[in-house]
CSV table of C-alpha atoms in Angstrom, one decimal:
chain,number,residue,atom,x,y,z
A,4,UNK,CA,3.3,-21.3,-21.0
A,5,UNK,CA,1.4,-24.4,-20.0
A,6,UNK,CA,-1.5,-24.1,-22.4
A,7,UNK,CA,-0.4,-22.2,-25.5
A,8,UNK,CA,1.9,-24.1,-27.8
A,9,UNK,CA,3.1,-20.9,-29.6
A,10,UNK,CA,4.4,-19.6,-26.3
A,11,UNK,CA,6.3,-22.8,-25.6
A,12,UNK,CA,7.8,-22.6,-29.0
A,13,UNK,CA,8.8,-19.0,-28.6
A,14,UNK,CA,10.5,-19.7,-25.3
A,15,UNK,CA,12.6,-22.5,-26.9
A,16,UNK,CA,13.5,-20.2,-29.8
A,17,UNK,CA,14.4,-17.3,-27.4
A,18,UNK,CA,11.5,-15.2,-28.8
A,19,UNK,CA,9.6,-14.8,-25.6
A,20,UNK,CA,10.1,-12.5,-22.6
A,21,UNK,CA,8.1,-12.3,-19.4
A,22,UNK,CA,8.0,-9.5,-16.9
A,23,UNK,CA,6.0,-6.9,-15.0
A,24,UNK,CA,4.0,-3.9,-16.2
A,25,UNK,CA,7.0,-1.6,-15.6
A,26,UNK,CA,9.4,-3.9,-17.6
A,27,UNK,CA,6.9,-3.9,-20.5
A,28,UNK,CA,6.7,-0.1,-20.5
A,29,UNK,CA,10.5,0.3,-20.4
A,30,UNK,CA,10.9,-2.2,-23.1
A,31,UNK,CA,8.5,-0.4,-25.4
A,32,UNK,CA,9.8,3.1,-24.6
A,33,UNK,CA,13.4,2.0,-25.3
A,34,UNK,CA,12.6,0.5,-28.7
A,35,UNK,CA,10.6,-2.7,-28.2
A,36,UNK,CA,11.6,-5.3,-30.8
A,37,UNK,CA,14.2,-2.9,-32.1
A,38,UNK,CA,16.6,-3.0,-29.2
A,39,UNK,CA,14.3,-2.4,-26.2
A,40,UNK,CA,15.7,-2.9,-22.7
A,41,UNK,CA,14.2,-5.8,-20.7
A,42,UNK,CA,14.6,-4.6,-17.1
A,43,UNK,CA,12.7,-4.2,-13.9
A,44,UNK,CA,13.6,-2.9,-10.4
A,45,UNK,CA,13.9,-4.6,-7.1
A,46,UNK,CA,10.5,-3.4,-5.8
A,47,UNK,CA,8.5,-4.7,-8.7
A,48,UNK,CA,10.5,-7.9,-8.9
A,49,UNK,CA,9.8,-8.5,-5.2
A,50,UNK,CA,6.1,-8.9,-6.0
A,51,UNK,CA,6.5,-11.7,-8.5
A,52,UNK,CA,7.2,-14.5,-5.9
A,53,UNK,CA,10.3,-15.2,-8.0
A,54,UNK,CA,12.9,-12.9,-6.4
A,55,UNK,CA,14.9,-13.6,-3.3
A,56,UNK,CA,14.5,-10.5,-1.2
A,57,UNK,CA,17.8,-11.2,0.6
A,58,UNK,CA,19.9,-11.3,-2.6
A,59,UNK,CA,17.6,-9.2,-4.8
A,60,UNK,CA,18.2,-11.9,-7.5
A,61,UNK,CA,15.9,-14.2,-9.3
A,62,UNK,CA,15.7,-17.3,-7.0
A,63,UNK,CA,16.5,-20.5,-9.0
A,64,UNK,CA,14.5,-22.6,-6.5
A,65,UNK,CA,11.4,-20.5,-6.9
A,66,UNK,CA,11.7,-20.3,-10.7
A,67,UNK,CA,12.0,-24.1,-10.9
A,68,UNK,CA,9.0,-24.4,-8.5
A,69,UNK,CA,6.8,-22.2,-10.8
A,70,UNK,CA,8.4,-23.6,-13.9
A,71,UNK,CA,9.6,-20.2,-15.1
A,72,UNK,CA,12.8,-20.2,-17.2
A,73,UNK,CA,15.1,-17.4,-15.8
A,74,UNK,CA,16.2,-16.5,-19.3
A,75,UNK,CA,12.8,-14.9,-20.1
A,76,UNK,CA,12.8,-12.7,-17.0
A,77,UNK,CA,14.0,-9.1,-17.0
A,78,UNK,CA,17.2,-8.0,-15.5
A,79,UNK,CA,16.7,-6.8,-11.9
A,80,UNK,CA,18.1,-3.3,-11.4
A,81,UNK,CA,18.0,-0.7,-8.7
A,82,UNK,CA,15.1,1.8,-8.4
A,83,UNK,CA,17.2,4.8,-9.4
A,84,UNK,CA,19.5,4.5,-12.4
A,85,UNK,CA,19.5,5.1,-16.1
A,86,UNK,CA,17.9,2.0,-17.7
A,87,UNK,CA,17.8,3.3,-21.2
A,88,UNK,CA,16.6,6.1,-23.4
A,89,UNK,CA,13.3,6.9,-25.1
A,90,UNK,CA,13.6,5.8,-28.7
A,91,UNK,CA,10.9,7.7,-30.4
A,92,UNK,CA,8.3,10.6,-30.1
A,93,UNK,CA,8.6,14.0,-28.5
A,94,UNK,CA,10.8,12.7,-25.7
A,95,UNK,CA,13.3,10.9,-27.9
A,96,UNK,CA,16.7,10.6,-26.3
A,97,UNK,CA,15.4,11.3,-22.8
A,98,UNK,CA,16.7,9.0,-20.1
A,99,UNK,CA,14.4,6.6,-18.2
A,100,UNK,CA,15.9,6.6,-14.7
A,101,UNK,CA,13.3,5.8,-12.0
A,102,UNK,CA,11.2,2.7,-11.4
A,103,UNK,CA,9.3,1.7,-8.3
A,104,UNK,CA,6.1,-0.1,-7.3
A,105,UNK,CA,3.3,2.2,-6.4
A,106,UNK,CA,3.3,1.8,-2.6
A,107,UNK,CA,7.0,2.0,-2.4
A,108,UNK,CA,6.9,5.1,-4.5
A,109,UNK,CA,4.4,6.7,-2.2
A,110,UNK,CA,6.6,5.9,0.8
A,111,UNK,CA,9.5,7.7,-0.9
A,112,UNK,CA,7.2,10.5,-2.0
A,113,UNK,CA,6.1,11.0,1.6
A,114,UNK,CA,9.8,11.3,2.4
A,115,UNK,CA,9.8,8.4,4.8
A,116,UNK,CA,13.5,8.0,4.3
A,117,UNK,CA,14.5,6.9,7.8
A,118,UNK,CA,13.7,3.7,9.8
A,119,UNK,CA,10.6,4.2,11.9
A,120,UNK,CA,8.7,6.3,9.4
A,121,UNK,CA,5.5,5.0,7.9
A,122,UNK,CA,2.8,6.0,5.4
A,123,UNK,CA,-0.7,4.9,4.8
A,124,UNK,CA,-2.4,5.2,1.4
A,125,UNK,CA,-6.3,5.4,1.4
A,126,UNK,CA,-8.1,4.3,-1.7
A,127,UNK,CA,-10.4,1.4,-2.5
A,128,UNK,CA,-8.2,-0.5,0.0
A,129,UNK,CA,-5.7,0.9,2.5
A,130,UNK,CA,-1.9,0.1,2.3
A,131,UNK,CA,0.6,0.8,5.1
A,132,UNK,CA,4.4,0.7,4.7
A,133,UNK,CA,6.9,1.1,7.5
A,134,UNK,CA,10.5,1.8,6.7
A,135,UNK,CA,12.7,-0.7,8.6
A,136,UNK,CA,16.0,0.6,7.0
A,137,UNK,CA,18.7,-1.9,6.0
A,138,UNK,CA,17.3,-4.5,8.4
A,139,UNK,CA,14.9,-7.0,7.0
A,140,UNK,CA,12.5,-7.7,9.8
A,141,UNK,CA,10.5,-11.0,9.6
A,142,UNK,CA,7.1,-10.1,11.0
A,143,UNK,CA,5.7,-12.2,13.9
A,144,UNK,CA,2.4,-10.3,13.8
A,145,UNK,CA,0.8,-10.9,10.5
A,146,UNK,CA,2.7,-8.4,8.3
A,147,UNK,CA,4.7,-8.8,5.0
A,148,UNK,CA,8.3,-8.1,4.6
A,149,UNK,CA,9.1,-6.3,1.4
A,150,UNK,CA,11.7,-4.3,-0.4
A,151,UNK,CA,11.2,-0.5,-0.1
A,152,UNK,CA,13.8,0.6,-2.6
A,153,UNK,CA,17.4,0.5,-3.7
A,154,UNK,CA,18.3,4.0,-4.8
A,155,UNK,CA,21.3,3.4,-7.0
A,156,UNK,CA,23.4,0.6,-8.5
A,157,UNK,CA,25.7,0.4,-5.5
A,158,UNK,CA,23.2,1.6,-2.8
A,159,UNK,CA,22.1,-0.8,-0.1
A,160,UNK,CA,18.6,-2.2,-0.2
A,161,UNK,CA,16.1,-0.6,2.2
A,162,UNK,CA,13.3,-2.9,3.5
A,163,UNK,CA,9.8,-2.3,4.8
A,164,UNK,CA,7.0,-3.9,6.6
A,165,UNK,CA,3.6,-3.9,4.8
A,166,UNK,CA,0.1,-4.3,5.9
A,167,UNK,CA,-3.0,-4.2,3.6
A,168,UNK,CA,-6.6,-3.5,4.3
A,169,UNK,CA,-8.9,-5.0,1.7
A,170,UNK,CA,-11.9,-2.7,2.1
A,171,UNK,CA,-11.5,1.1,2.8
A,172,UNK,CA,-13.1,3.3,0.1
A,173,UNK,CA,-14.8,0.3,-1.2
A,174,UNK,CA,-17.0,0.3,2.0
A,175,UNK,CA,-18.1,3.8,1.2
A,176,UNK,CA,-19.0,2.7,-2.4
A,177,UNK,CA,-21.0,-0.2,-0.9
A,178,UNK,CA,-23.0,2.1,1.3
A,179,UNK,CA,-23.8,4.2,-1.8
A,180,UNK,CA,-24.4,1.5,-4.4
A,181,UNK,CA,-25.9,-1.3,-2.3
A,182,UNK,CA,-27.6,0.3,0.6
A,183,UNK,CA,-28.3,3.6,-1.2
A,184,UNK,CA,-28.1,5.7,1.9
A,185,UNK,CA,-26.5,8.6,0.1
A,186,UNK,CA,-26.1,9.6,-3.6
A,187,UNK,CA,-22.6,11.1,-3.8
A,188,UNK,CA,-19.4,10.2,-2.0
A,189,UNK,CA,-18.9,14.0,-1.5
A,190,UNK,CA,-21.9,13.8,1.0
A,191,UNK,CA,-20.2,11.4,3.3
A,192,UNK,CA,-18.2,13.8,5.5
A,193,UNK,CA,-21.2,16.2,5.9
A,194,UNK,CA,-23.6,13.4,6.9
A,195,UNK,CA,-21.2,11.7,9.3
A,196,UNK,CA,-20.4,15.1,10.9
A,197,UNK,CA,-24.1,15.6,11.9
A,198,UNK,CA,-23.7,12.9,14.6
A,199,UNK,CA,-21.0,13.3,17.3
A,200,UNK,CA,-20.4,9.6,17.6
A,201,UNK,CA,-21.4,6.2,16.1
A,202,UNK,CA,-24.0,5.5,18.7
A,203,UNK,CA,-22.0,2.5,19.7
A,204,UNK,CA,-22.4,1.0,16.2
A,205,UNK,CA,-19.4,-0.9,14.7
A,206,UNK,CA,-19.0,-1.9,11.1
A,207,UNK,CA,-16.5,-4.6,10.1
A,208,UNK,CA,-16.4,-4.5,6.3
A,209,UNK,CA,-15.0,-8.1,5.9
A,210,UNK,CA,-16.8,-8.6,2.6
A,211,UNK,CA,-14.4,-11.3,1.4
A,212,UNK,CA,-12.3,-11.9,4.6
A,213,UNK,CA,-9.8,-9.8,6.5
A,214,UNK,CA,-6.3,-9.0,5.4
A,215,UNK,CA,-3.4,-8.0,7.7
A,216,UNK,CA,-2.9,-8.7,10.5
A,217,UNK,CA,-5.7,-11.3,10.8
A,218,UNK,CA,-5.5,-13.2,7.4
A,219,UNK,CA,-8.9,-14.7,7.9
A,220,UNK,CA,-10.5,-15.5,4.6
A,221,UNK,CA,-13.6,-17.0,6.2
A,222,UNK,CA,-14.5,-13.7,8.1
A,223,UNK,CA,-17.5,-11.9,6.8
A,224,UNK,CA,-18.8,-8.4,7.3
A,225,UNK,CA,-21.2,-7.2,10.0
A,226,UNK,CA,-22.7,-4.1,11.5
A,227,UNK,CA,-23.2,-4.5,15.3
A,228,UNK,CA,-24.6,-2.3,18.0
A,229,UNK,CA,-27.7,-1.2,16.1
A,230,UNK,CA,-30.7,0.1,18.1
A,231,UNK,CA,-33.9,1.9,17.2
A,232,UNK,CA,-32.0,5.2,17.6
A,233,UNK,CA,-29.5,4.3,14.9
A,234,UNK,CA,-29.4,6.7,11.9
A,235,UNK,CA,-27.6,6.6,8.6
A,236,UNK,CA,-25.1,9.1,10.0
A,237,UNK,CA,-24.1,6.6,12.7
A,238,UNK,CA,-23.6,3.9,10.1
A,239,UNK,CA,-21.6,6.2,7.8
A,240,UNK,CA,-19.4,7.4,10.7
A,241,UNK,CA,-18.9,3.8,11.8
A,242,UNK,CA,-17.7,3.0,8.3
A,243,UNK,CA,-15.1,5.8,8.5
A,244,UNK,CA,-14.1,4.5,11.9
A,245,UNK,CA,-13.7,1.0,10.5
A,246,UNK,CA,-11.0,2.2,8.1
A,247,UNK,CA,-9.2,3.9,11.1
A,248,UNK,CA,-9.5,0.8,13.3
A,249,UNK,CA,-8.1,-1.5,10.6
A,250,UNK,CA,-5.2,1.0,10.2
A,251,UNK,CA,-4.6,0.9,13.9
A,252,UNK,CA,-4.6,-3.0,13.8
A,253,UNK,CA,-1.7,-2.8,11.4
A,254,UNK,CA,0.1,-0.1,13.2
A,255,UNK,CA,-0.1,-2.1,16.5
A,256,UNK,CA,1.5,-5.0,14.6
A,257,UNK,CA,4.2,-2.8,13.2
A,258,UNK,CA,5.0,-1.4,16.6
A,259,UNK,CA,5.3,-4.9,18.1
A,260,UNK,CA,7.5,-6.1,15.3
A,261,UNK,CA,9.8,-3.1,15.3
A,262,UNK,CA,9.8,-2.3,19.0
A,263,UNK,CA,9.6,1.4,18.3
A,264,UNK,CA,6.1,3.0,18.6
A,265,UNK,CA,5.3,5.2,15.6
A,266,UNK,CA,5.1,8.8,16.5
A,267,UNK,CA,3.2,10.1,13.5
A,268,UNK,CA,1.5,8.7,10.4
A,269,UNK,CA,2.0,10.2,6.9
A,270,UNK,CA,-1.1,9.8,4.7
A,271,UNK,CA,-2.0,10.1,1.0
A,272,UNK,CA,-4.6,8.8,-1.4
A,273,UNK,CA,-8.0,10.0,-2.6
A,274,UNK,CA,-9.8,9.5,0.8
A,275,UNK,CA,-7.5,11.8,2.6
A,276,UNK,CA,-9.5,14.8,1.3
A,277,UNK,CA,-12.1,13.8,4.0
A,278,UNK,CA,-11.1,15.9,7.0
A,279,UNK,CA,-13.3,13.9,9.4
A,280,UNK,CA,-11.7,10.7,8.4
A,281,UNK,CA,-8.2,12.2,9.0
A,282,UNK,CA,-9.3,13.5,12.5
A,283,UNK,CA,-10.8,10.1,13.4
A,284,UNK,CA,-7.6,8.4,12.3
A,285,UNK,CA,-5.6,10.6,14.6
A,286,UNK,CA,-8.0,10.1,17.5
A,287,UNK,CA,-8.3,6.4,17.2
A,288,UNK,CA,-4.5,5.8,16.8
A,289,UNK,CA,-3.4,8.4,19.3
A,290,UNK,CA,-0.7,10.0,17.0
A,291,UNK,CA,-0.7,13.0,14.7
A,292,UNK,CA,-1.8,12.3,11.1
A,293,UNK,CA,0.1,14.3,8.5
A,294,UNK,CA,-1.4,15.0,5.1
A,295,UNK,CA,0.8,16.6,2.4
A,296,UNK,CA,-0.8,19.4,0.4
A,297,UNK,CA,0.9,17.9,-2.6
A,298,UNK,CA,-1.6,15.0,-3.2
A,299,UNK,CA,0.3,13.0,-5.9
A,300,UNK,CA,2.9,11.5,-3.6
A,301,UNK,CA,3.2,8.3,-5.7
A,302,UNK,CA,4.1,10.3,-8.8
A,303,UNK,CA,6.4,12.4,-6.7
A,304,UNK,CA,8.3,9.4,-5.4
A,305,UNK,CA,8.9,8.1,-8.9
A,306,UNK,CA,10.1,11.6,-9.9
A,307,UNK,CA,12.5,11.6,-6.8
A,308,UNK,CA,13.9,8.2,-7.8
A,309,UNK,CA,14.4,9.3,-11.4
A,310,UNK,CA,15.8,12.7,-10.5
A,311,UNK,CA,18.3,11.4,-8.0
A,312,UNK,CA,19.8,8.8,-10.3
A,313,UNK,CA,23.5,9.0,-11.2
A,314,UNK,CA,23.9,11.0,-14.3
A,315,UNK,CA,20.6,12.9,-13.7
A,316,UNK,CA,21.0,14.3,-10.1
A,317,UNK,CA,18.4,17.0,-10.1
A,318,UNK,CA,17.2,15.7,-6.7
A,319,UNK,CA,19.4,15.5,-3.6
A,320,UNK,CA,17.5,13.2,-1.2
A,321,UNK,CA,19.8,14.1,1.7
A,322,UNK,CA,18.8,17.8,1.5
A,323,UNK,CA,15.1,18.0,0.7
A,324,UNK,CA,13.2,21.2,1.3
A,325,UNK,CA,10.3,21.0,3.8
A,326,UNK,CA,6.9,20.6,2.3
A,327,UNK,CA,3.5,22.1,3.3
A,328,UNK,CA,1.4,19.7,5.3
A,329,UNK,CA,-1.9,19.6,7.2
A,330,UNK,CA,-1.6,18.0,10.6
A,331,UNK,CA,-4.5,16.4,12.5
A,332,UNK,CA,-3.7,15.8,16.2
A,333,UNK,CA,-5.6,13.5,18.6
A,334,UNK,CA,-8.3,15.3,20.7
A,335,UNK,CA,-9.9,12.4,22.7
A,336,UNK,CA,-8.6,10.8,25.9
A,337,UNK,CA,-6.6,7.6,26.1
A,338,UNK,CA,-9.4,6.0,28.0
A,339,UNK,CA,-11.9,6.9,25.2
A,340,UNK,CA,-9.5,5.6,22.6
A,341,UNK,CA,-8.8,2.3,24.3
A,342,UNK,CA,-12.4,1.6,25.2
A,343,UNK,CA,-13.6,2.1,21.6
A,344,UNK,CA,-10.7,0.0,20.2
A,345,UNK,CA,-11.6,-2.8,22.6
A,346,UNK,CA,-15.2,-2.7,21.3
A,347,UNK,CA,-13.8,-2.9,17.7
A,348,UNK,CA,-11.8,-6.0,18.6
A,349,UNK,CA,-15.0,-7.6,20.0
A,350,UNK,CA,-16.8,-6.8,16.7
A,351,UNK,CA,-14.0,-8.4,14.7
A,352,UNK,CA,-14.2,-11.5,16.9
A,353,UNK,CA,-17.9,-11.9,15.9
A,354,UNK,CA,-17.0,-11.9,12.2
A,355,UNK,CA,-14.3,-14.6,12.3
A,356,UNK,CA,-15.0,-18.1,10.9
A,357,UNK,CA,-18.4,-17.0,9.6
A,358,UNK,CA,-18.1,-18.5,6.1
A,359,UNK,CA,-17.8,-22.1,7.4
A,360,UNK,CA,-20.1,-25.1,6.9
A,361,UNK,CA,-22.4,-25.6,9.9
A,362,UNK,CA,-21.4,-28.4,12.2
A,363,UNK,CA,-23.8,-31.3,12.3
């Protein structure tokens, strides 16, 4: 818009639209230039920095600040309604009726429908969402307030607290690709299980800073507590524990903001196939960790939103059938848990403010 004259001209001539990936997909599926629908939902719009999450409307002050004309933005709709119909191909005429951001969709797919329920998605990073219901809680402990969903045109908005971990599975990839201490990710659980503990080794994978709840961009990674007895199994196990400790950091912040301690954690994502990681997560957080046997919870959440839309109604979110889950319960003592977490906090302190110029 600032640098391409053709875009400026197109905006003036009402030939330019701007949106998110979902709005582009819906526009193309419903006809594109031949009558496509330009629409997004509240969850995707909330990530543009242009929507007021109180009103769920484009905010004129923010749009002026970023110099974005509101006329080029998609209409903000709910996460569950018929937006339009597929215009071509084998699905021609089928309604498009569900639209959510990936993390919000996973929260819905995990059936975290009530305030006080939370899920954590484990992939390259780690992403936790905590359902706060109709109440928008402004975090005082380093979390983000976001829209969870709006399931219908007249339905109320449900909000969530969110915390993100920058490095989760990426730390495992780093051990493989940079340190070359194993060849395949599938080896991780087996190698880490050969040792009963980390040997007091702690790994803080702050490769480019720490996200929630620290927000310290000058933090850098470290592995502390190494002795001549340290083996690769200790380092790999410490890496798995680092993911769990960072998750606990966020859960502690969520509990403080909401005042209601979480009683169990729903999990999903590629890393949840690692049973040792799941057991460590339960041990280090002190609550059961529940893994659905249906792995694709993000896709399931989108399907639930689409299927429960008015005019579709093949899902009844108030009367869902129970699903099959694997539950990992804590097996260590509170003292062991608290002592190890205190050591983790010490390790984090040593990483902060590392990427700073030396004082003269």
